[in-house]
GROMACS .gro file of C-alpha atoms in nm:
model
  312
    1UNK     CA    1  -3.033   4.727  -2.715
    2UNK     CA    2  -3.053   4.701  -2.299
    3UNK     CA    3  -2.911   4.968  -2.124
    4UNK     CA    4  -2.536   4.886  -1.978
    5UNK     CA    5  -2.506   4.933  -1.564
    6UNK     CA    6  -2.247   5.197  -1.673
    7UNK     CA    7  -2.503   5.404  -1.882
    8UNK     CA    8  -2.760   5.336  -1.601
    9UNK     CA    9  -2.529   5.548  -1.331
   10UNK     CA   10  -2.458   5.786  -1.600
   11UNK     CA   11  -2.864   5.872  -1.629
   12UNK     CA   12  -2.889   5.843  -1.195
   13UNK     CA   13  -2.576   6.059  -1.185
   14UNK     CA   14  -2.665   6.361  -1.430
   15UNK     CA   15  -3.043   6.337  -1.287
   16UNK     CA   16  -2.892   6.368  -0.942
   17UNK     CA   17  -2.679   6.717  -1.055
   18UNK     CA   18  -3.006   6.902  -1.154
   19UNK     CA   19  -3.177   6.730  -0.815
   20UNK     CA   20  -2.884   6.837  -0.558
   21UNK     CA   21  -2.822   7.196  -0.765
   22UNK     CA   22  -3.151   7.298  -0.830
   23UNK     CA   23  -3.398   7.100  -0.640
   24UNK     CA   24  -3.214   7.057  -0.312
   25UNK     CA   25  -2.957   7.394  -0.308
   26UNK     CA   26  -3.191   7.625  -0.503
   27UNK     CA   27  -3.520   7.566  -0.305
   28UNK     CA   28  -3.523   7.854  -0.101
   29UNK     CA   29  -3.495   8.064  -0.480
   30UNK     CA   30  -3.860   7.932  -0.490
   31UNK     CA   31  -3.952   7.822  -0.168
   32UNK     CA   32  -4.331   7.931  -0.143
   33UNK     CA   33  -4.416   8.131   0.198
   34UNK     CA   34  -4.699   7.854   0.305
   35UNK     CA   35  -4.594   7.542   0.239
   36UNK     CA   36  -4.914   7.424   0.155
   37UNK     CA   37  -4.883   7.669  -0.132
   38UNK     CA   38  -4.742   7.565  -0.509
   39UNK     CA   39  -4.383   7.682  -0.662
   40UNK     CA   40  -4.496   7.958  -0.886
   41UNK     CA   41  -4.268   8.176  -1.104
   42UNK     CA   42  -4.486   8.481  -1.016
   43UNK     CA   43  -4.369   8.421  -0.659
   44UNK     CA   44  -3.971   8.438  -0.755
   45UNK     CA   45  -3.772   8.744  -0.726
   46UNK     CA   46  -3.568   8.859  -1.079
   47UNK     CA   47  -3.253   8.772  -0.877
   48UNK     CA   48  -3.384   8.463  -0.764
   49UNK     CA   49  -3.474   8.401  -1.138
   50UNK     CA   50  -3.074   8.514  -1.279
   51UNK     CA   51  -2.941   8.256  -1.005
   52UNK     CA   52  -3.152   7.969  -1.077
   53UNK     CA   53  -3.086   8.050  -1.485
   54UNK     CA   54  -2.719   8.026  -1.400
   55UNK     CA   55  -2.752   7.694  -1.156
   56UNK     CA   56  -2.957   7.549  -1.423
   57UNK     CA   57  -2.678   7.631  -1.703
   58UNK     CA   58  -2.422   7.488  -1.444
   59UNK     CA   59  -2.619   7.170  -1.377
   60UNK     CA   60  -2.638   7.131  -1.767
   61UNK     CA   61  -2.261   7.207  -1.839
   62UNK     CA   62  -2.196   6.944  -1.536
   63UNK     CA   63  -2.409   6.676  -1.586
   64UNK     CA   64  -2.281   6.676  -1.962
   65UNK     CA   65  -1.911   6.600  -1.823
   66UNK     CA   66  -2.091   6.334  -1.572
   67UNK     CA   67  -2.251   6.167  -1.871
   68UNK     CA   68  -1.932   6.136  -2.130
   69UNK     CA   69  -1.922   6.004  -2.379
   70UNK     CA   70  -2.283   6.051  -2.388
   71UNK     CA   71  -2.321   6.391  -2.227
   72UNK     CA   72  -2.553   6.522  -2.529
   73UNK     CA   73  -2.812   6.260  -2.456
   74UNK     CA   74  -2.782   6.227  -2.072
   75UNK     CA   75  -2.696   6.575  -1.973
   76UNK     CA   76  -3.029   6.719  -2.053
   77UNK     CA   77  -3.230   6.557  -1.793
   78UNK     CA   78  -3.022   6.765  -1.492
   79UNK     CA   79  -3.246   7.069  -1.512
   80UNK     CA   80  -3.601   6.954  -1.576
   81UNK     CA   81  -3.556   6.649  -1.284
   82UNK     CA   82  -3.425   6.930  -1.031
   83UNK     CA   83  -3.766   7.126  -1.163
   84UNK     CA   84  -3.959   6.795  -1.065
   85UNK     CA   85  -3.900   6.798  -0.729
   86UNK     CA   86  -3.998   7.117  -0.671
   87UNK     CA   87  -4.298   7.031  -0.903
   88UNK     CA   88  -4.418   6.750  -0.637
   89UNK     CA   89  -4.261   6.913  -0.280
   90UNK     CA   90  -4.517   7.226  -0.254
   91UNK     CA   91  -4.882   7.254  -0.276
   92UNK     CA   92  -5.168   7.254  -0.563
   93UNK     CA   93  -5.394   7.440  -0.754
   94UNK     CA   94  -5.637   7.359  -0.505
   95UNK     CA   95  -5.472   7.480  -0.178
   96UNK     CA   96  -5.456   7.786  -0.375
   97UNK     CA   97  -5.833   7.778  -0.434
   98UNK     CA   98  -5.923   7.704  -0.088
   99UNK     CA   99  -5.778   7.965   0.024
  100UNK     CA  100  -6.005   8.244  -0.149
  101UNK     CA  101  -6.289   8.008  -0.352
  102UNK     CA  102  -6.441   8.292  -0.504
  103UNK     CA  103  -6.487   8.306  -0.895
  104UNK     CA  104  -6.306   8.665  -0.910
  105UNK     CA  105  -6.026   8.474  -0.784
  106UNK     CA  106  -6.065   8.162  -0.997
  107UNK     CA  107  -6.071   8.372  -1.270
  108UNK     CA  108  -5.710   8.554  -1.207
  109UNK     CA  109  -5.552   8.262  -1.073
  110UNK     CA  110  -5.635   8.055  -1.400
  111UNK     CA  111  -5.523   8.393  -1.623
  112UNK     CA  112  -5.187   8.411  -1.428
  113UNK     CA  113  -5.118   8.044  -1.489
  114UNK     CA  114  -5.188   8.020  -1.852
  115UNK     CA  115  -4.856   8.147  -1.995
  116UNK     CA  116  -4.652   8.054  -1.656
  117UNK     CA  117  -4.507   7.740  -1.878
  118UNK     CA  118  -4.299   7.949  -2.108
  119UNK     CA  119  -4.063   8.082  -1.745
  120UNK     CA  120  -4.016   7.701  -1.698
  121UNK     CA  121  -3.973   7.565  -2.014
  122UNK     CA  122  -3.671   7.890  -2.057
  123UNK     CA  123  -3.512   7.735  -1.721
  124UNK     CA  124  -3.483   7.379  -1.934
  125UNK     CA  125  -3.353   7.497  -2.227
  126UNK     CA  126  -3.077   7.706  -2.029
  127UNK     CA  127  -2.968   7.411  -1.900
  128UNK     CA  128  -2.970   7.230  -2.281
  129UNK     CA  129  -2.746   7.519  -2.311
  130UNK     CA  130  -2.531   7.424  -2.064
  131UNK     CA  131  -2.486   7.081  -2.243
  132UNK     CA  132  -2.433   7.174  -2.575
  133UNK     CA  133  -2.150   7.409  -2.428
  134UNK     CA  134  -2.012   7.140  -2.246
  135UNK     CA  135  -2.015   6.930  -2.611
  136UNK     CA  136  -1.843   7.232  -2.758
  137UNK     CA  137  -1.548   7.182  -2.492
  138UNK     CA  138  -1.518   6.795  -2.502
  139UNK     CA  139  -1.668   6.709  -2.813
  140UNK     CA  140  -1.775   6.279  -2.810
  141UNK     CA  141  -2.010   6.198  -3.159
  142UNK     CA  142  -2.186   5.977  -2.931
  143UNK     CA  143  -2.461   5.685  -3.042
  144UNK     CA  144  -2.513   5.746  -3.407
  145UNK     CA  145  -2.850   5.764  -3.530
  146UNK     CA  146  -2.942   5.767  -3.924
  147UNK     CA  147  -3.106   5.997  -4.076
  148UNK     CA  148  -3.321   5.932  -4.449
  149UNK     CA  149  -3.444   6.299  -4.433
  150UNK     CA  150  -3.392   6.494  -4.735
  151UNK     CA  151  -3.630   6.759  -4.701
  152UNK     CA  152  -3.592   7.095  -4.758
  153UNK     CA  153  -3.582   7.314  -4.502
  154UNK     CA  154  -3.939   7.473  -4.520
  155UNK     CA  155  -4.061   7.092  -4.525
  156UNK     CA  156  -3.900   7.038  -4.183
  157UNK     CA  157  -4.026   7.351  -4.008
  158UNK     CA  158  -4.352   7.233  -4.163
  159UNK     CA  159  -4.284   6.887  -3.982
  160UNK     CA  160  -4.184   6.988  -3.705
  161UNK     CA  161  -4.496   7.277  -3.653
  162UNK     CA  162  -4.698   6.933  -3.767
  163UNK     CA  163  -4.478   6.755  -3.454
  164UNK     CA  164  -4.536   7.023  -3.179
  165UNK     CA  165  -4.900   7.046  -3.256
  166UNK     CA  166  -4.940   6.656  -3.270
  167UNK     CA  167  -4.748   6.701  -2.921
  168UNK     CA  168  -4.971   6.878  -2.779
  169UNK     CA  169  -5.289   6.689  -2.880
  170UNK     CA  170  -5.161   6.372  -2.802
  171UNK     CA  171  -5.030   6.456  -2.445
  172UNK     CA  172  -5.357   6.688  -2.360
  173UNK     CA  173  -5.564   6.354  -2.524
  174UNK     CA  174  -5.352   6.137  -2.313
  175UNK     CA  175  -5.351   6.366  -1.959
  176UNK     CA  176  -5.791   6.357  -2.002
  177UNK     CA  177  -5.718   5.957  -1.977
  178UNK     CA  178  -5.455   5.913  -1.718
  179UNK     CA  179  -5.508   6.214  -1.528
  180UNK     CA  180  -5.771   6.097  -1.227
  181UNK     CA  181  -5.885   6.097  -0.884
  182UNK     CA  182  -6.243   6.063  -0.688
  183UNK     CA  183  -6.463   6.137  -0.951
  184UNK     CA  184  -6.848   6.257  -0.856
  185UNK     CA  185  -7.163   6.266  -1.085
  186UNK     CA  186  -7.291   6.616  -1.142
  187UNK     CA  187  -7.593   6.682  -1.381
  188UNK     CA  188  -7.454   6.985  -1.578
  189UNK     CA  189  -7.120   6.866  -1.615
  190UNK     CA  190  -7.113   6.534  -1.611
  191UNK     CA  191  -6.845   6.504  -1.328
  192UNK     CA  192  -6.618   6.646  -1.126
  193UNK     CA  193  -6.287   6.566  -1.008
  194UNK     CA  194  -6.088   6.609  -0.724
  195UNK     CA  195  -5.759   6.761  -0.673
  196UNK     CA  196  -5.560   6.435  -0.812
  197UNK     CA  197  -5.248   6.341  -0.606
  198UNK     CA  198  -4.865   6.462  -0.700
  199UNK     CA  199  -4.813   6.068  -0.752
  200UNK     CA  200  -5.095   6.114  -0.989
  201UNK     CA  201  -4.965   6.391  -1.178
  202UNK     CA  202  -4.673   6.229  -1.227
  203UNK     CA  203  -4.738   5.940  -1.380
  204UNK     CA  204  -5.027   6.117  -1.606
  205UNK     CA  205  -4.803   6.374  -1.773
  206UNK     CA  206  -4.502   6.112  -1.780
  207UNK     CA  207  -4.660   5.891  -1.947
  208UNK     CA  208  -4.864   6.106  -2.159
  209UNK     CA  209  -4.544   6.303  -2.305
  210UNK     CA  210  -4.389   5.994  -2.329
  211UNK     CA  211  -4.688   5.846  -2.576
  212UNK     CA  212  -4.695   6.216  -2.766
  213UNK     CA  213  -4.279   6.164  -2.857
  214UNK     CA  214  -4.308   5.827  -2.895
  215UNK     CA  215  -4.549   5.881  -3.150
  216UNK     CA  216  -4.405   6.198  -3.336
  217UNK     CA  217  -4.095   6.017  -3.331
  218UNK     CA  218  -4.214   5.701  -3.510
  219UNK     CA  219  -4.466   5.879  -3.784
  220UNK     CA  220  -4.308   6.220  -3.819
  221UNK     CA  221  -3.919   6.149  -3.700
  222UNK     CA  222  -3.957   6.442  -3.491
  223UNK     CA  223  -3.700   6.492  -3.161
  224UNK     CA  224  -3.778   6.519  -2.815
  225UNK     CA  225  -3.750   6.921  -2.882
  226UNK     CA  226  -4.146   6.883  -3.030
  227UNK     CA  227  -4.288   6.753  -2.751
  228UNK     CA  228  -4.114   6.951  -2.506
  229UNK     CA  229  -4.219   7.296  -2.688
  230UNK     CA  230  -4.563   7.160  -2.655
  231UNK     CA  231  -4.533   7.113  -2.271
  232UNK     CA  232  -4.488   7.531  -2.249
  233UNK     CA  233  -4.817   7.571  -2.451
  234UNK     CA  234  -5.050   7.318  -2.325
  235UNK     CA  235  -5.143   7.493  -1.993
  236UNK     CA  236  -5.250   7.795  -2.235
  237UNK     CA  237  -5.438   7.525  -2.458
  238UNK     CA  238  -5.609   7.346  -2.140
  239UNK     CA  239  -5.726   7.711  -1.992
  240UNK     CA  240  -5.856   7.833  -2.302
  241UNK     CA  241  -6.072   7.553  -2.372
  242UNK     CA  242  -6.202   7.397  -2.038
  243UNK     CA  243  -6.126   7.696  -1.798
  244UNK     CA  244  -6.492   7.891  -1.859
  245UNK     CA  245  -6.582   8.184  -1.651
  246UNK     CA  246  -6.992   7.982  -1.674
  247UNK     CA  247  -6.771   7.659  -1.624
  248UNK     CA  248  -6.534   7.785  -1.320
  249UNK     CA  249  -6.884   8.002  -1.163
  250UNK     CA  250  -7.093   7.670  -1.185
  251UNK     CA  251  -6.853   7.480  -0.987
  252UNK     CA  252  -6.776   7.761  -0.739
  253UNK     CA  253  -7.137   7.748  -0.636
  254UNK     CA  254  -7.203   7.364  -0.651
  255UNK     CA  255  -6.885   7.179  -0.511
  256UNK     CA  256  -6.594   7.249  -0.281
  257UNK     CA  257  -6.268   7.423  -0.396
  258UNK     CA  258  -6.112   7.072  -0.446
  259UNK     CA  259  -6.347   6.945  -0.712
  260UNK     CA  260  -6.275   7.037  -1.080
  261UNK     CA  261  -6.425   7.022  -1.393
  262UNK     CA  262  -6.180   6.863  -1.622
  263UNK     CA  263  -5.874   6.719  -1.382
  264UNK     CA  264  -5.619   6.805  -1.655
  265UNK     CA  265  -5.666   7.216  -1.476
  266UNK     CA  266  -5.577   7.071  -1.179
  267UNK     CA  267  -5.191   7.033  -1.289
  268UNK     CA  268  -4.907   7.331  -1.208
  269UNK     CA  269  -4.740   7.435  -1.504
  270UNK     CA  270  -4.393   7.315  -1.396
  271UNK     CA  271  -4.578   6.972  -1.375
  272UNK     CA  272  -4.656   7.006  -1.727
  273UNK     CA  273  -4.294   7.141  -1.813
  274UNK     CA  274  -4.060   6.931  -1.572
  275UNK     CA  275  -4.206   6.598  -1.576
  276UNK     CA  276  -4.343   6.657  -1.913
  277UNK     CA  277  -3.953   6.679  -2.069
  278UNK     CA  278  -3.834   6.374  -1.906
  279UNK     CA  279  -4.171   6.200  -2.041
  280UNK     CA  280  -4.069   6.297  -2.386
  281UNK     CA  281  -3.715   6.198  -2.365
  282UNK     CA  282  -3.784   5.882  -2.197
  283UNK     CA  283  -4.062   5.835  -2.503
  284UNK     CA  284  -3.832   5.947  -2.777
  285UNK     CA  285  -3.577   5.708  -2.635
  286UNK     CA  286  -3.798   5.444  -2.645
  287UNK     CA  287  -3.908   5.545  -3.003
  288UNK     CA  288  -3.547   5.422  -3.092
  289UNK     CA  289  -3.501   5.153  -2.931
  290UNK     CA  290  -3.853   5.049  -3.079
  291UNK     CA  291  -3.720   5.078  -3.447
  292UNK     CA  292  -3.387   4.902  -3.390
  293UNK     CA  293  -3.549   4.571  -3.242
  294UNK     CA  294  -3.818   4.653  -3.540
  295UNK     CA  295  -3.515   4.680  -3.795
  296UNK     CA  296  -3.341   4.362  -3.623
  297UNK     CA  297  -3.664   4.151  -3.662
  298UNK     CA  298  -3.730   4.239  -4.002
  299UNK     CA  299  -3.332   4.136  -4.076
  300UNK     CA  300  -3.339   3.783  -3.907
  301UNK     CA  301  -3.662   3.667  -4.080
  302UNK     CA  302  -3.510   3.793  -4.409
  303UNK     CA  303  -3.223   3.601  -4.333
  304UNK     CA  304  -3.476   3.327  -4.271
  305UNK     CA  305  -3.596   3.321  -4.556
  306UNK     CA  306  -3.360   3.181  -4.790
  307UNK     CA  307  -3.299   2.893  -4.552
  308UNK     CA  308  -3.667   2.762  -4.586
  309UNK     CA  309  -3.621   2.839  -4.945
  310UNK     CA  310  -3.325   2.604  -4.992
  311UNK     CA  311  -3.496   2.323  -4.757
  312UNK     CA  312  -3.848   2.326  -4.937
   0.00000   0.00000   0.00000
């Protein structure tokens, strides 16, 4: 099941509606005053935030139209890969940090980011809205998946509560792993680890939301829609268990405003929630194409079998 060159330019051509309309056009919407500074939603204007809502409901209607027949499954990456590059073109936690290292301001800066994933992860699903309004004007059934789920419906809110929480374990398990940079030996902690790299951070919370719906995909059947609810939450989940005022005072006092305790703090919530959704449709997506060559295997050696059977 290898992508055609035609489905290819679809993908490059919806991603590059969400990158010219939102992270190209819309940039001053979010454009940070120092440049060494992060993209923060605390920083945008309520205007600001009603314009890029609308631009990221017109890159999703858009990109859907781009992607026919399979607007559904394309469109949705518009929105969160305009949010990327604004998630690797500004600063990081630790410019921020640098520039006032105190613990009082540790303290707020970590409070005000906890909950900043939910403003992002709105901005995507706007712009799924935009796609399934597109669908609603030029309806295509697209690739047809089956479906062997008869539950009822309080057994797939369980499942999918079961999904978003396995989500969210998986990727935070996964970002501990892949998220690293110059790593020092500290006696209280452990280690400490730098400010990682925006390369860095990409590939760690790709790759790790990729894993998390590859996985809820193939043992719970789960959509992309779990692991991407997950990538709105996890900042809160991170903070509340490794950001400690005895943890964040300790390495005030002891290391440089670069140096963290756990790297995984060291990631920008629209990290988490733009690369984070095209990690877990990029995972789901492989989820599929997993189970069809599984399902094709499984058919040729059955078909094998008879053959060998007849020779013996």
């Amino acid at each position: 099941m290898e992508l055609s060159y035609l489905t290819k330019l679809r993908i490059a051509a919806a991603a590059a509606v969400g990158v010219i309309l939102i992270g190209i056009l819309a940039w001053p919407l979010a454009k940070p005053a120092d440049p060494f500074l992060p993209v923060l939603s605390g920083n945008i204007t309520l205007v600001s935030a009603i314009t890029l809502a609308a631009l990221a409901f017109l890159a999703g209607l858009a990109a859907y139209f781009i992607a026919w027949p399979y607007g559904r499954e394309i469109g949705i990456i518009a929105v969160p890969a305009g949010l990327a590059i604004w998630a690797i073109r500004g600063g990081s936690i630790a410019n921020m940090i640098q520039l006032n290292p105190s613990l009082a301001h540790r303290e707020v800066l970590f409070a005000s980011l906890k909950w900043e994933p939910i403003f992002w992860l709105v901005i995507v699903i706007i712009g799924f809205a935009g796609v399934l309004l597109g669908q609603k004007i030029l309806f295509c059934p697209g690739p047809e998946i089956k479906k062997t789920d008869d539950k009822s419906k309080s057994d797939k809110y369980i499942n999918a509560a079961v999904a978003v929480v396995g989500s969210l374990l998986i990727s935070q398990f996964c970002l501990g792993i892949f998220t690293q940079d110059i790593r020092l030996f500290d006696t209280k902690l452990g280690s400490v680890v730098a400010q990682p790299s925006a390369g860095q951070i990409v590939f760690a919370v790709l790759v790790s939301f990729a894993i998390a719906a590859f996985v809820v995909k193939k043992f719970l059947n789960a959509n992309y829609i779990c692991p991407i609810i997950a990538s709105g939450f996890i900042t809160a989940f991170i903070t509340t268990i490794y950001i400690k005022k005895d943890l964040l005072q300790y390495t005030a006092e002891q290391w440089p405003a670069v140096f963290f305790p756990r790297a995984v703090s060291a990631i920008l919530p629209i990290q988490m929630v733009a690369i984070g959704t095209l990690g877990a449709i990029w995972g789901y997506w492989l989820a599929i194409r997993y189970n069809y060559w599984r399902q094709n295997e499984i058919w040729e050696q059955a078909s094998k079998e008879p053959a060998k059977q007849g020779f013996l």
